[in-house]
Amino acid sequence: MVIVIELNKRQEQILQIVKENGPITGEHIAEQLNLTRATLRPDLAILTMAGFLDARPRVGYFYTGKSGTQLLTDNLKNIYVKDNSSIPVVVSESISVYDAIVTMFLEDVGTLFVVDKHSILVGVLSRKDLLRASIGKQELNTIPVNIIMTRMPNITMCMKNDLLIDVAKKLIEKQIDALPVVKETEKGFEVIGRITKTNITKAFLALAGES
């Protein structure tokens, strides 16, 4: 993954030279700056890896024409769910609301994914669902979670090859904290991971070079 960087003065000078004279070799860039090729090598490598420059053997360096914002946009379109998902916490549809509350507390998560006896996704439980069920005089040990959970086909899901930016949009639009990562089988959707707001925040901070 390419990291967005803040360029130093020399790197800015190199970009300007390539803009005006590209394609241009590293040797010719070094001559214009009165430096050695070896001195410039790290800067050229950074600019190339960051996407500001493109290099072709025996031809030289080209300016890609992309701004830092454009490069950031390009990078966001290359971050996938499969590289940023975490382990899902699943429960059986037959357990009680009380047991679901205990599981959520012990696992320190905000969303539980409910599966049937074939390990196929049938529902989702959020903190709000469990809190709503806890209000009142109902006996939580006797209420199965399948009564209060969000059911198919009203579950928002994602797959491992989806873009993380698209998942972020779904979380915002639906005002939810997590999505199950699923794969389709003959019996239905099997839960293979989860994407949370925390996963997305960590991925975007890494992209910005903050972690």
mmCIF file of C-alpha atoms in Angstrom:
data_model
loop_
_atom_site.group_PDB
_atom_site.id
_atom_site.type_symbol
_atom_site.label_atom_id
_atom_site.label_comp_id
_atom_site.label_asym_id
_atom_site.label_seq_id
_atom_site.Cartn_x
_atom_site.Cartn_y
_atom_site.Cartn_z
ATOM 1 C CA MET A 1 0.000 0.000 0.000
ATOM 2 C CA VAL A 2 1.342 3.462 -0.937
ATOM 3 C CA ILE A 3 1.673 5.938 1.909
ATOM 4 C CA VAL A 4 0.808 9.596 1.472
ATOM 5 C CA ILE A 5 3.881 11.656 2.365
ATOM 6 C CA GLU A 6 4.832 15.286 2.812
ATOM 7 C CA LEU A 7 7.599 16.108 0.342
ATOM 8 C CA ASN A 8 10.787 17.871 1.363
ATOM 9 C CA LYS A 9 12.315 20.779 -0.556
ATOM 10 C CA ARG A 10 14.637 18.622 -2.673
ATOM 11 C CA GLN A 11 11.844 16.245 -3.618
ATOM 12 C CA GLU A 12 9.745 19.225 -4.716
ATOM 13 C CA GLN A 13 12.675 20.409 -6.850
ATOM 14 C CA ILE A 14 12.986 16.984 -8.446
ATOM 15 C CA LEU A 15 9.283 16.958 -9.275
ATOM 16 C CA GLN A 16 9.561 20.371 -10.913
ATOM 17 C CA ILE A 17 12.543 19.285 -13.021
ATOM 18 C CA VAL A 18 10.733 16.139 -14.189
ATOM 19 C CA LYS A 19 7.579 18.141 -14.957
ATOM 20 C CA GLU A 20 9.528 20.501 -17.183
ATOM 21 C CA ASN A 21 11.996 18.062 -18.766
ATOM 22 C CA GLY A 22 10.558 14.548 -18.552
ATOM 23 C CA PRO A 23 11.323 11.964 -19.611
ATOM 24 C CA ILE A 24 14.655 12.604 -17.940
ATOM 25 C CA THR A 25 17.289 10.298 -16.497
ATOM 26 C CA GLY A 26 18.422 10.304 -12.906
ATOM 27 C CA GLU A 27 21.862 11.449 -14.010
ATOM 28 C CA HIS A 28 20.454 14.520 -15.739
ATOM 29 C CA ILE A 29 18.310 15.361 -12.703
ATOM 30 C CA ALA A 30 21.410 15.108 -10.511
ATOM 31 C CA GLU A 31 23.352 17.422 -12.869
ATOM 32 C CA GLN A 32 20.695 20.118 -12.640
ATOM 33 C CA LEU A 33 20.813 19.981 -8.846
ATOM 34 C CA ASN A 34 24.638 19.746 -8.718
ATOM 35 C CA LEU A 35 24.358 16.490 -6.784
ATOM 36 C CA THR A 36 25.460 12.912 -7.364
ATOM 37 C CA ARG A 37 23.124 10.236 -8.662
ATOM 38 C CA ALA A 38 23.702 8.261 -5.461
ATOM 39 C CA THR A 39 22.591 11.231 -3.343
ATOM 40 C CA LEU A 40 19.312 11.475 -5.236
ATOM 41 C CA ARG A 41 18.560 7.760 -5.290
ATOM 42 C CA PRO A 42 16.511 7.702 -2.019
ATOM 43 C CA ASP A 43 14.436 10.714 -3.097
ATOM 44 C CA LEU A 44 13.732 9.235 -6.519
ATOM 45 C CA ALA A 45 12.741 5.934 -4.920
ATOM 46 C CA ILE A 46 10.310 7.688 -2.550
ATOM 47 C CA LEU A 47 8.745 9.761 -5.332
ATOM 48 C CA THR A 48 8.356 6.689 -7.518
ATOM 49 C CA MET A 49 6.903 4.477 -4.780
ATOM 50 C CA ALA A 50 4.528 7.262 -3.721
ATOM 51 C CA GLY A 51 3.207 7.501 -7.271
ATOM 52 C CA PHE A 52 4.374 11.034 -8.142
ATOM 53 C CA LEU A 53 6.862 9.730 -10.685
ATOM 54 C CA ASP A 54 6.971 6.792 -13.054
ATOM 55 C CA ALA A 55 10.285 5.245 -14.122
ATOM 56 C CA ARG A 56 11.054 3.323 -17.291
ATOM 57 C CA PRO A 57 14.337 1.516 -17.983
ATOM 58 C CA ARG A 58 16.655 3.278 -20.466
ATOM 59 C CA VAL A 59 14.142 6.115 -20.820
ATOM 60 C CA GLY A 60 14.004 7.924 -17.510
ATOM 61 C CA TYR A 61 11.492 9.464 -15.154
ATOM 62 C CA PHE A 62 8.022 10.764 -16.023
ATOM 63 C CA TYR A 63 5.744 12.972 -13.954
ATOM 64 C CA THR A 64 2.445 11.137 -13.405
ATOM 65 C CA GLY A 65 0.458 14.353 -13.139
ATOM 66 C CA LYS A 66 -1.253 13.245 -9.953
ATOM 67 C CA SER A 67 -1.656 15.459 -6.918
ATOM 68 C CA GLY A 68 -1.457 14.216 -3.358
ATOM 69 C CA THR A 69 -5.263 14.178 -3.191
ATOM 70 C CA GLN A 70 -5.509 12.137 -6.383
ATOM 71 C CA LEU A 71 -2.934 9.678 -5.061
ATOM 72 C CA LEU A 72 -4.873 9.360 -1.808
ATOM 73 C CA THR A 73 -8.037 8.632 -3.790
ATOM 74 C CA ASP A 74 -6.198 6.009 -5.819
ATOM 75 C CA ASN A 75 -4.914 4.413 -2.626
ATOM 76 C CA LEU A 76 -8.377 4.275 -1.075
ATOM 77 C CA LYS A 77 -9.519 2.322 -4.115
ATOM 78 C CA ASN A 78 -6.897 -0.314 -3.403
ATOM 79 C CA ILE A 79 -7.747 -1.139 0.215
ATOM 80 C CA TYR A 80 -9.838 -4.281 0.497
ATOM 81 C CA VAL A 81 -11.931 -5.869 3.208
ATOM 82 C CA LYS A 82 -9.849 -9.076 3.131
ATOM 83 C CA ASP A 83 -6.763 -7.193 4.343
ATOM 84 C CA ASN A 84 -8.485 -5.390 7.203
ATOM 85 C CA SER A 85 -11.175 -7.670 8.639
ATOM 86 C CA SER A 86 -11.080 -9.167 12.122
ATOM 87 C CA ILE A 87 -12.383 -12.354 13.701
ATOM 88 C CA PRO A 88 -16.196 -12.434 13.958
ATOM 89 C CA VAL A 89 -18.037 -13.261 17.168
ATOM 90 C CA VAL A 90 -20.915 -15.591 16.335
ATOM 91 C CA VAL A 91 -23.667 -17.068 18.473
ATOM 92 C CA SER A 92 -26.352 -19.658 17.900
ATOM 93 C CA GLU A 93 -29.896 -18.514 17.157
ATOM 94 C CA SER A 94 -31.101 -20.680 20.038
ATOM 95 C CA ILE A 95 -29.220 -18.926 22.848
ATOM 96 C CA SER A 96 -30.992 -16.563 25.218
ATOM 97 C CA VAL A 97 -30.772 -12.795 25.260
ATOM 98 C CA TYR A 98 -29.035 -13.071 28.634
ATOM 99 C CA ASP A 99 -26.312 -15.308 27.203
ATOM 100 C CA ALA A 100 -25.904 -12.950 24.247
ATOM 101 C CA ILE A 101 -25.376 -10.012 26.624
ATOM 102 C CA VAL A 102 -22.758 -11.987 28.539
ATOM 103 C CA THR A 103 -21.002 -12.960 25.296
ATOM 104 C CA MET A 104 -20.937 -9.378 24.059
ATOM 105 C CA PHE A 105 -19.468 -8.221 27.361
ATOM 106 C CA LEU A 106 -16.822 -10.954 27.560
ATOM 107 C CA GLU A 107 -15.760 -10.582 23.916
ATOM 108 C CA ASP A 108 -15.791 -6.775 24.162
ATOM 109 C CA VAL A 109 -17.614 -6.281 20.853
ATOM 110 C CA GLY A 110 -20.566 -4.177 19.787
ATOM 111 C CA THR A 111 -22.140 -6.633 17.350
ATOM 112 C CA LEU A 112 -22.884 -10.365 17.420
ATOM 113 C CA PHE A 113 -23.615 -12.407 14.320
ATOM 114 C CA VAL A 114 -26.279 -15.086 14.730
ATOM 115 C CA VAL A 115 -25.950 -18.368 12.840
ATOM 116 C CA ASP A 116 -28.067 -21.478 12.454
ATOM 117 C CA LYS A 117 -27.015 -25.096 13.007
ATOM 118 C CA HIS A 118 -25.266 -25.071 9.619
ATOM 119 C CA SER A 119 -23.204 -22.010 10.594
ATOM 120 C CA ILE A 120 -25.158 -19.876 8.110
ATOM 121 C CA LEU A 121 -25.882 -16.237 8.935
ATOM 122 C CA VAL A 122 -29.486 -15.694 10.003
ATOM 123 C CA GLY A 123 -29.323 -12.547 12.089
ATOM 124 C CA VAL A 124 -27.369 -9.694 13.655
ATOM 125 C CA LEU A 125 -27.501 -8.435 17.233
ATOM 126 C CA SER A 126 -26.383 -4.932 18.151
ATOM 127 C CA ARG A 127 -25.957 -3.286 21.537
ATOM 128 C CA LYS A 128 -29.190 -1.407 20.890
ATOM 129 C CA ASP A 129 -31.089 -4.650 20.270
ATOM 130 C CA LEU A 130 -29.923 -6.129 23.568
ATOM 131 C CA LEU A 131 -30.502 -2.924 25.501
ATOM 132 C CA ARG A 132 -34.025 -2.647 24.125
ATOM 133 C CA ALA A 133 -34.750 -6.237 25.178
ATOM 134 C CA SER A 134 -33.344 -5.576 28.656
ATOM 135 C CA ILE A 135 -35.746 -2.736 29.358
ATOM 136 C CA GLY A 136 -38.850 -3.978 31.097
ATOM 137 C CA LYS A 137 -39.763 -6.985 33.188
ATOM 138 C CA GLN A 138 -39.018 -9.734 30.700
ATOM 139 C CA GLU A 139 -37.033 -12.764 31.842
ATOM 140 C CA LEU A 140 -33.922 -12.544 29.655
ATOM 141 C CA ASN A 141 -32.972 -16.172 30.263
ATOM 142 C CA THR A 142 -36.129 -17.339 28.508
ATOM 143 C CA ILE A 143 -36.090 -15.064 25.446
ATOM 144 C CA PRO A 144 -34.196 -16.491 22.449
ATOM 145 C CA VAL A 145 -32.170 -14.017 20.437
ATOM 146 C CA ASN A 146 -33.992 -14.925 17.221
ATOM 147 C CA ILE A 147 -36.950 -12.902 18.515
ATOM 148 C CA ILE A 148 -35.054 -9.604 18.786
ATOM 149 C CA MET A 149 -32.322 -9.903 16.127
ATOM 150 C CA THR A 150 -32.272 -8.232 12.714
ATOM 151 C CA ARG A 151 -33.084 -10.956 10.200
ATOM 152 C CA MET A 152 -32.293 -11.718 6.613
ATOM 153 C CA PRO A 153 -32.848 -10.132 4.139
ATOM 154 C CA ASN A 154 -32.477 -6.934 6.200
ATOM 155 C CA ILE A 155 -28.835 -7.613 7.067
ATOM 156 C CA THR A 156 -26.181 -5.433 5.453
ATOM 157 C CA MET A 157 -23.174 -7.577 4.529
ATOM 158 C CA CYS A 158 -19.887 -7.359 2.668
ATOM 159 C CA MET A 159 -17.467 -9.774 1.009
ATOM 160 C CA LYS A 160 -13.705 -10.073 1.289
ATOM 161 C CA ASN A 161 -13.023 -8.546 -2.122
ATOM 162 C CA ASP A 162 -15.160 -5.455 -1.486
ATOM 163 C CA LEU A 163 -13.406 -2.095 -1.205
ATOM 164 C CA LEU A 164 -13.078 -0.789 2.336
ATOM 165 C CA ILE A 165 -14.246 2.658 1.240
ATOM 166 C CA ASP A 166 -17.531 1.122 0.039
ATOM 167 C CA VAL A 167 -18.007 -0.621 3.372
ATOM 168 C CA ALA A 168 -17.378 2.666 5.175
ATOM 169 C CA LYS A 169 -20.186 4.233 3.131
ATOM 170 C CA LYS A 170 -22.536 1.391 4.105
ATOM 171 C CA LEU A 171 -21.773 1.834 7.804
ATOM 172 C CA ILE A 172 -22.532 5.542 7.578
ATOM 173 C CA GLU A 173 -25.678 5.128 5.476
ATOM 174 C CA LYS A 174 -27.110 2.400 7.709
ATOM 175 C CA GLN A 175 -25.848 3.996 10.938
ATOM 176 C CA ILE A 176 -24.392 0.719 12.189
ATOM 177 C CA ASP A 177 -21.088 -0.193 13.832
ATOM 178 C CA ALA A 178 -20.087 -3.396 12.038
ATOM 179 C CA LEU A 179 -20.737 -5.607 9.036
ATOM 180 C CA PRO A 180 -20.305 -9.362 8.714
ATOM 181 C CA VAL A 181 -17.835 -10.462 6.052
ATOM 182 C CA VAL A 182 -19.465 -13.403 4.299
ATOM 183 C CA LYS A 183 -18.921 -15.930 1.573
ATOM 184 C CA GLU A 184 -21.773 -17.443 -0.374
ATOM 185 C CA THR A 185 -22.400 -21.189 -0.064
ATOM 186 C CA GLU A 186 -25.137 -23.519 -1.267
ATOM 187 C CA LYS A 187 -26.954 -23.159 2.054
ATOM 188 C CA GLY A 188 -26.554 -19.409 2.425
ATOM 189 C CA PHE A 189 -23.986 -16.902 3.652
ATOM 190 C CA GLU A 190 -21.209 -18.119 5.926
ATOM 191 C CA VAL A 191 -19.635 -15.557 8.247
ATOM 192 C CA ILE A 192 -15.843 -15.427 7.752
ATOM 193 C CA GLY A 193 -14.988 -12.097 9.358
ATOM 194 C CA ARG A 194 -16.185 -8.708 10.482
ATOM 195 C CA ILE A 195 -15.480 -5.101 9.572
ATOM 196 C CA THR A 196 -16.002 -2.439 12.213
ATOM 197 C CA LYS A 197 -15.554 1.310 12.373
ATOM 198 C CA THR A 198 -12.350 0.616 14.303
ATOM 199 C CA ASN A 199 -10.989 -1.580 11.479
ATOM 200 C CA ILE A 200 -11.688 1.178 8.991
ATOM 201 C CA THR A 201 -10.180 3.897 11.164
ATOM 202 C CA LYS A 202 -6.966 1.884 11.618
ATOM 203 C CA ALA A 203 -6.708 1.250 7.869
ATOM 204 C CA PHE A 204 -7.156 4.925 7.007
ATOM 205 C CA LEU A 205 -4.664 6.027 9.676
ATOM 206 C CA ALA A 206 -2.132 3.576 8.257
ATOM 207 C CA LEU A 207 -2.725 5.051 4.806
ATOM 208 C CA ALA A 208 -1.985 8.511 6.174
ATOM 209 C CA GLY A 209 1.219 7.235 7.750
ATOM 210 C CA GLU A 210 0.002 7.881 11.288
ATOM 211 C CA SER A 211 0.570 4.352 12.634
#
